[in-house]
Amino acid sequence: MSNIIPSEKRSIVTFVLLAGLIGSALLFTAFIRSADDAFFLCSTASAKSRAVAAAADYSATPIQLQAIVHYATSTITPQQNIHEISISFNVLKELAPANFLVFGLGLDSLMWASLNPRGKTMFLEEDLEWFQKVTKDSPFLHAHHVRYRTQLQEADKLLRSYKTEPSCFPAKAYLRGNERCKLALTGLPDEFYDTEWDLIMLDAPKGYFAEAPGRMAAIYSAAVMARSRKKPGVTHVFLHDVNRRVEKTFAEEFLCAKYRVHAAGRLWHFAIPPVAANATIDGGDYRFC
């Protein structure tokens, strides 16, 4: 007997898993908030009404309901597998509503937005044709079309040259307007620079042919943003496709093995702390790790 699962059954299994994740997010949030209210208000006459109001306030959002309908009626499944998705989902359960930056629009965009209810989830996509298609089908997604100034074939050169460009060094690194450091993402929407991102998903731009932008600048810029964080806590960075040489090499160079906290399949999860305000940093040192 063949062990291959028919595509129809795979789609059903995937939907059940995705629906479970989204449903868990809904139930978890409503339960925790309602339980907190009930605990603190149980001694008052209005405890019941407040608990009911709290549950209503954390009911399903329109985008969550849209996600369930979408995945229930589609045979197309997200790029990441359930084990990879679960790593990000567990962080979102803890932090949502959060500021969630996602590099790339894809088959999983609606899912990511739905797992961060009432938070800010912003997508960046470099392929204009794909951007137009996805946003036409899902106009409620918060997405920007962007351009990158690197190519995958430059990866090795960029890894060497940043070490001699002071504007790339950790002590002086910045993004907006940093034309001298080619690894710094410039020319992006102001929202990209003005928001402190709690989670950053690196699943784009394309990195599988020589002229593609590659993820070198996205990885470097995620490290710069995480180190510059002003709010309490760490920045969670999720990098997909670490089976590829460039992704793995740049992750080890800028995201640092010591900050890697989880791994599943082709995904690595880093929890990067900010640089302490009173920390002494060697202005001539190019090393991030």
XYZ file of N, CA and C in Angstrom, residues 106-237:
396
model
N 2.807 36.116 0.919
C 2.753 34.745 0.437
C 1.451 34.068 0.764
N 1.469 32.758 0.651
C 0.285 31.963 0.902
C -0.068 31.917 2.383
N 0.857 32.400 3.205
C 0.630 32.379 4.656
C 0.353 33.761 5.238
N 0.274 34.803 4.400
C 0.138 36.165 4.910
C -1.137 36.349 5.733
N -2.233 35.823 5.234
C -3.496 35.944 5.960
C -3.423 35.254 7.316
N -2.715 34.143 7.358
C -2.542 33.437 8.621
C -1.753 34.275 9.624
N -0.633 34.870 9.172
C 0.179 35.669 10.097
C -0.621 36.842 10.645
N -1.361 37.516 9.776
C -2.156 38.657 10.231
C -3.213 38.221 11.243
N -3.802 37.067 11.016
C -4.870 36.594 11.904
C -4.336 36.126 13.255
N -3.061 35.743 13.308
C -2.468 35.286 14.565
C -1.983 36.443 15.432
N -2.122 37.660 14.932
C -1.738 38.841 15.694
C -2.934 39.785 15.791
N -4.030 39.331 16.408
C -5.247 40.142 16.451
C -5.028 41.460 17.174
N -5.523 42.524 16.547
C -5.451 43.883 17.101
C -4.020 44.401 17.222
N -3.066 43.672 16.645
C -1.695 44.159 16.591
C -1.412 44.766 15.227
N -0.185 45.208 15.017
C 0.234 45.729 13.720
C 1.061 44.662 13.008
N 0.561 44.181 11.882
C 1.298 43.219 11.066
C 1.515 43.860 9.704
N 2.769 44.106 9.352
C 3.096 44.778 8.098
C 3.949 43.868 7.223
N 3.600 43.815 5.942
C 4.298 42.961 4.981
C 5.071 43.819 3.984
N 6.262 43.356 3.614
C 7.080 44.000 2.595
C 7.297 43.011 1.452
N 7.008 43.437 0.229
C 7.120 42.541 -0.930
C 7.785 43.264 -2.092
N 8.778 42.622 -2.714
C 9.524 43.268 -3.794
C 8.989 42.957 -5.187
N 8.272 41.854 -5.332
C 7.743 41.464 -6.643
C 6.428 42.196 -6.884
N 6.432 43.182 -7.792
C 5.259 44.029 -7.996
C 4.053 43.234 -8.477
N 4.266 42.327 -9.414
C 3.144 41.541 -9.936
C 2.510 40.689 -8.834
N 3.349 40.071 -8.030
C 2.846 39.246 -6.929
C 2.180 40.118 -5.865
N 2.764 41.273 -5.593
C 2.188 42.214 -4.635
C 0.774 42.602 -5.062
N 0.603 42.920 -6.332
C -0.709 43.340 -6.838
C -1.721 42.207 -6.762
N -1.271 40.994 -7.035
C -2.188 39.847 -6.979
C -2.652 39.579 -5.561
N -1.711 39.535 -4.628
C -2.065 39.201 -3.239
C -2.932 40.288 -2.623
N -2.566 41.545 -2.843
C -3.351 42.625 -2.231
C -4.711 42.793 -2.899
N -4.829 42.364 -4.141
C -6.148 42.385 -4.788
C -7.053 41.333 -4.165
N -6.482 40.151 -3.901
C -7.263 39.074 -3.297
C -7.513 39.307 -1.810
N -6.564 39.985 -1.153
C -6.678 40.233 0.293
C -6.378 41.708 0.570
N -7.291 42.606 0.216
C -7.031 44.045 0.339
C -6.895 44.534 1.776
N -7.291 43.711 2.733
C -7.217 44.112 4.136
C -5.834 43.884 4.730
N -4.914 43.265 3.979
C -3.554 43.091 4.467
C -2.813 44.426 4.396
N -2.018 44.691 5.409
C -1.243 45.936 5.469
C 0.114 45.654 4.833
N 0.288 46.047 3.568
C 1.477 45.665 2.820
C 2.030 46.830 2.016
N 3.346 46.770 1.777
C 4.026 47.775 0.967
C 4.861 47.078 -0.105
N 4.846 47.663 -1.306
C 5.768 47.217 -2.343
C 7.086 47.960 -2.143
N 8.201 47.237 -2.105
C 9.506 47.843 -1.826
C 10.535 47.386 -2.855
N 11.634 48.115 -2.908
C 12.754 47.769 -3.789
C 14.015 47.598 -2.947
N 14.833 46.636 -3.330
C 16.094 46.394 -2.641
C 17.257 46.736 -3.570
N 18.388 47.039 -2.982
C 19.536 47.460 -3.790
C 20.676 46.446 -3.771
N 20.366 45.211 -3.457
C 21.373 44.156 -3.472
C 20.953 43.056 -4.432
N 21.920 42.217 -4.795
C 21.656 41.012 -5.573
C 22.353 39.838 -4.890
N 21.755 38.688 -4.991
C 22.294 37.502 -4.329
C 23.738 37.235 -4.731
N 24.065 37.492 -5.982
C 25.411 37.219 -6.471
C 26.471 38.111 -5.797
N 26.029 39.140 -5.070
C 26.950 40.025 -4.364
C 27.183 39.602 -2.919
N 26.584 38.516 -2.498
C 26.587 38.153 -1.071
C 27.987 38.071 -0.482
N 28.888 37.362 -1.126
C 30.238 37.206 -0.571
C 30.972 38.538 -0.515
N 30.800 39.363 -1.543
C 31.430 40.679 -1.562
C 30.891 41.560 -0.444
N 29.586 41.515 -0.229
C 28.976 42.317 0.830
C 29.456 41.878 2.212
N 29.657 40.588 2.369
C 30.109 40.072 3.661
C 31.534 40.532 3.958
N 32.332 40.715 2.915
C 33.697 41.219 3.101
C 33.719 42.738 3.267
N 32.994 43.434 2.408
C 33.131 44.895 2.343
C 32.537 45.614 3.557
N 31.523 45.034 4.215
C 30.937 45.734 5.363
C 31.951 45.898 6.492
N 32.953 45.035 6.519
C 33.944 45.055 7.589
C 34.901 46.239 7.478
N 34.864 46.936 6.351
C 35.723 48.103 6.166
C 34.904 49.390 6.006
N 33.601 49.311 6.222
C 32.730 50.483 6.114
C 32.195 50.835 7.502
N 32.745 51.880 8.138
C 32.349 52.213 9.519
C 30.850 52.411 9.713
N 30.133 52.880 8.687
C 28.694 53.102 8.859
C 27.918 51.798 8.975
N 28.595 50.672 8.739
C 27.973 49.351 8.926
C 28.258 48.781 10.309
N 29.252 49.343 11.012
C 29.690 48.767 12.272
C 28.592 48.889 13.332
N 28.535 47.966 14.257
C 27.487 47.979 15.285
C 27.385 49.297 16.045
N 28.508 49.905 16.357
C 28.495 51.123 17.160
C 27.879 52.299 16.411
N 27.906 52.266 15.077
C 27.439 53.402 14.286
C 26.294 53.034 13.344
N 25.844 51.811 13.399
C 24.871 51.325 12.419
C 23.531 52.046 12.542
N 22.962 52.410 11.404
C 21.606 52.949 11.323
C 21.083 52.579 9.941
N 19.795 52.725 9.735
C 19.198 52.267 8.488
C 18.736 53.410 7.589
N 17.819 54.226 8.068
C 17.221 55.256 7.219
C 18.311 56.207 6.686
N 18.416 56.258 5.363
C 19.362 57.164 4.725
C 20.810 56.726 4.755
N 21.097 55.533 5.220
C 22.483 55.062 5.293
C 22.906 54.496 3.933
N 23.246 55.375 3.022
C 23.616 54.965 1.671
C 25.001 54.337 1.615
N 25.841 54.653 2.565
C 27.219 54.140 2.536
C 27.284 52.657 2.868
N 26.390 52.197 3.718
C 26.359 50.776 4.073
C 25.333 50.082 3.191
N 25.810 49.286 2.257
C 24.887 48.689 1.286
C 23.997 47.619 1.905
N 24.354 47.149 3.093
C 23.515 46.169 3.775
C 22.358 46.818 4.531
N 22.399 48.125 4.682
C 21.318 48.834 5.376
C 20.145 49.031 4.424
N 18.953 48.687 4.864
C 17.762 48.875 4.042
C 17.383 50.352 4.054
N 17.423 50.973 2.897
C 17.078 52.385 2.769
C 15.908 52.535 1.801
N 15.270 53.701 1.848
C 14.199 53.983 0.907
C 12.912 53.232 1.163
N 12.752 52.689 2.358
C 11.518 51.982 2.698
C 10.514 52.953 3.320
N 9.255 52.545 3.462
C 8.251 53.439 4.072
C 8.666 53.884 5.467
N 8.286 55.108 5.848
C 8.639 55.633 7.170
C 8.194 54.703 8.289
N 7.086 54.043 8.099
C 6.548 53.141 9.117
C 7.543 52.049 9.474
N 8.318 51.624 8.495
C 9.329 50.594 8.721
C 10.344 51.063 9.757
N 10.779 52.305 9.654
C 11.798 52.846 10.550
C 11.222 53.358 11.867
N 10.013 53.843 11.847
C 9.436 54.505 13.017
C 8.813 53.535 14.016
N 8.644 52.284 13.636
C 8.015 51.281 14.506
C 9.073 50.406 15.151
N 8.914 50.161 16.449
C 9.771 49.168 17.107
C 9.097 47.820 16.943
N 9.733 46.937 16.208
C 9.125 45.650 15.877
C 9.435 44.630 16.958
N 8.390 43.961 17.436
C 8.553 42.916 18.447
C 8.952 41.584 17.816
N 8.437 41.346 16.616
C 8.753 40.128 15.874
C 9.084 40.511 14.434
N 10.095 39.844 13.870
C 10.482 40.067 12.481
C 10.597 38.696 11.805
N 9.808 38.495 10.765
C 9.840 37.244 10.010
C 10.591 37.481 8.704
N 11.697 36.770 8.519
C 12.512 36.889 7.318
C 12.251 35.683 6.418
N 11.263 35.821 5.548
C 10.936 34.754 4.600
C 10.948 35.304 3.177
N 11.635 36.406 2.984
C 11.792 37.096 1.712
C 12.884 38.136 1.960
N 13.384 38.789 0.907
C 13.021 38.631 -0.506
C 13.575 37.354 -1.115
N 13.345 37.210 -2.411
C 13.796 36.007 -3.118
C 15.302 35.841 -2.954
N 15.720 34.570 -2.874
C 17.143 34.313 -2.711
C 17.578 33.016 -3.353
N 17.017 32.729 -4.544
C 17.345 31.442 -5.168
C 17.844 31.576 -6.603
N 18.167 32.809 -7.059
C 18.841 32.976 -8.349
C 19.720 34.222 -8.254
N 20.733 34.297 -9.093
C 21.812 35.281 -8.941
C 21.327 36.718 -8.887
N 20.348 37.074 -9.707
C 19.896 38.463 -9.775
C 18.832 38.803 -8.718
N 18.407 37.839 -7.946
C 17.423 38.088 -6.883
C 18.045 38.976 -5.806
N 17.228 39.725 -5.061
C 17.780 40.613 -4.023
C 18.544 39.871 -2.930
N 18.127 38.639 -2.629
C 18.729 37.931 -1.508
C 18.298 38.524 -0.186
N 18.592 37.824 0.904
C 18.154 38.271 2.230
C 19.278 38.889 3.056
N 20.376 39.202 2.401
C 21.530 39.720 3.137
C 21.190 41.003 3.889
N 20.595 41.969 3.174
C 20.272 43.260 3.798
C 19.149 43.127 4.819
N 18.196 42.250 4.553
C 17.097 42.052 5.504
C 17.625 41.480 6.817
N 18.544 40.536 6.735
C 19.118 39.932 7.942
C 19.931 40.967 8.714
N 20.800 41.687 8.005
C 21.608 42.722 8.653
C 20.715 43.769 9.316
N 19.708 44.241 8.604
C 18.839 45.302 9.124
C 18.014 44.828 10.313
N 17.606 43.560 10.302
C 16.892 43.010 11.456
C 17.782 43.045 12.693
N 19.063 42.740 12.507
C 20.005 42.788 13.636
C 20.168 44.212 14.153
N 20.261 45.180 13.245
C 20.416 46.584 13.651
C 19.180 47.047 14.422
N 17.992 46.720 13.921
C 16.765 47.130 14.605
C 16.651 46.487 15.977
N 17.001 45.216 16.074
C 16.901 44.516 17.354
C 17.856 45.121 18.388
N 19.057 45.424 17.964
C 20.054 45.993 18.885
C 19.684 47.406 19.317
N 18.889 48.104 18.495
C 18.511 49.490 18.787
C 17.196 49.593 19.550
N 16.610 48.492 19.914
C 15.310 48.485 20.580
C 15.344 49.308 21.868
N 14.281 50.115 22.063
C 14.170 50.936 23.271
C 13.185 50.344 24.284
N 12.198 49.618 23.809
C 11.210 49.020 24.706
C 11.836 47.853 25.475
N 11.238 47.486 26.600
C 11.745 46.327 27.338
C 11.623 45.047 26.511
N 12.454 44.096 26.829
C 12.357 42.799 26.175
C 13.234 42.664 24.947
N 13.181 41.481 24.371
C 14.000 41.154 23.208
C 13.190 41.333 21.925
N 13.888 41.308 20.799
C 13.240 41.263 19.493
C 13.345 39.839 18.976
N 12.218 39.275 18.591
C 12.197 37.901 18.081
C 12.357 37.931 16.563
N 13.393 37.283 16.079
C 13.673 37.247 14.646
C 13.581 35.800 14.179
